[in-house]
C-alpha positions as a Python dict, from the first residue, in 0.01 Angstrom:
ca = {
    (1, 'M'): (0, 0, 0),
    (2, 'P'): (378, 46, 34),
    (3, 'F'): (596, -192, 229),
    (4, 'I'): (904, -112, 434),
    (5, 'K'): (1206, -337, 471),
    (6, 'I'): (1266, -444, 830),
    (7, 'G'): (1576, -652, 763),
    (8, 'F'): (1685, -991, 628),
    (9, 'G'): (1433, -991, 344),
    (10, 'N'): (1134, -919, 570),
    (11, 'M'): (884, -642, 504),
    (12, 'V'): (574, -499, 669),
    (13, 'S'): (298, -276, 542),
    (14, 'A'): (395, 86, 607),
    (15, 'G'): (33, 190, 652),
    (16, 'R'): (-19, -49, 942),
    (17, 'V'): (279, 65, 1151),
    (18, 'M'): (164, 274, 1447),
    (19, 'A'): (500, 319, 1621),
    (20, 'V'): (867, 225, 1598),
    (21, 'V'): (1026, 213, 1942),
    (22, 'N'): (1354, 126, 2108),
    (23, 'P'): (1328, -208, 2296),
    (24, 'D'): (1548, -109, 2591),
    (25, 'S'): (1285, 29, 2829),
    (26, 'S'): (1101, -185, 3084),
    (27, 'P'): (752, -97, 2955),
    (28, 'I'): (845, -210, 2603),
    (29, 'R'): (999, -530, 2742),
    (30, 'R'): (667, -596, 2921),
    (31, 'L'): (475, -533, 2597),
    (32, 'I'): (701, -783, 2420),
    (33, 'Q'): (642, -1049, 2687),
    (34, 'E'): (265, -991, 2681),
    (35, 'A'): (261, -1021, 2300),
    (36, 'R'): (466, -1341, 2323),
    (37, 'D'): (219, -1485, 2578),
    (38, 'R'): (-87, -1408, 2363),
    (39, 'G'): (77, -1523, 2038),
    (40, 'S'): (92, -1186, 1862),
    (41, 'L'): (472, -1144, 1852),
    (42, 'I'): (656, -1165, 1520),
    (43, 'D'): (1032, -1206, 1548),
    (44, 'A'): (1199, -1085, 1227),
    (45, 'T'): (1549, -1057, 1375),
    (46, 'S'): (1684, -1381, 1223),
    (47, 'G'): (1864, -1450, 1549),
    (48, 'R'): (2035, -1110, 1560),
    (49, 'K'): (2012, -855, 1841),
    (50, 'M'): (1674, -682, 1858),
    (51, 'R'): (1723, -310, 1793),
    (52, 'S'): (1365, -193, 1737),
    (53, 'V'): (1004, -290, 1791),
    (54, 'L'): (726, -206, 1547),
    (55, 'I'): (380, -172, 1699),
    (56, 'M'): (118, -257, 1439),
    (57, 'D'): (-247, -149, 1421),
    (58, 'S'): (-352, -515, 1450),
    (59, 'D'): (-203, -530, 1805),
    (60, 'H'): (93, -733, 1679),
    (61, 'L'): (451, -650, 1774),
    (62, 'V'): (726, -704, 1518),
    (63, 'L'): (1086, -733, 1638),
    (64, 'S'): (1355, -606, 1401),
    (65, 'A'): (1734, -612, 1402),
    (66, 'L'): (1741, -273, 1225),
    (67, 'A'): (1784, 42, 1432),
    (68, 'T'): (1484, 266, 1491),
    (69, 'S'): (1654, 544, 1292),
    (70, 'A'): (1693, 315, 989),
    (71, 'L'): (1326, 217, 1007),
    (72, 'A'): (1226, 582, 1042),
    (73, 'E'): (1417, 653, 720),
    (74, 'E'): (1232, 367, 549),
    (75, 'L'): (904, 524, 663),
    (76, 'G'): (1018, 869, 547),
    (77, 'I'): (1014, 1012, 899),
    (78, 'E'): (1279, 1238, 1043),
    (79, 'S'): (1406, 1057, 1350),
    (80, 'G'): (1521, 1233, 1662),
    (81, 'T'): (1675, 1090, 1973),
    (82, 'G'): (1434, 1268, 2204),
    (83, 'E'): (1724, 1333, 2439),
    (84, 'S'): (1863, 1674, 2525),
}
């Protein structure tokens, strides 16, 4: 199973990533806090600013300092802003 680089020498299994989202919205912030409370949050930012959140199939959230567009490239997905 291939791995993707999520920054600072950290990698996750590409097949287990369900979504890569921007952390700026309130619902995502709530998901992060809930994951922190239940112990299923993995912080891979190495103290840097969080720029994306990976939602895994195991109900874990992985925080990354790489932008969502960079992670989409790693996954081989064309990324769009979703804004018009």
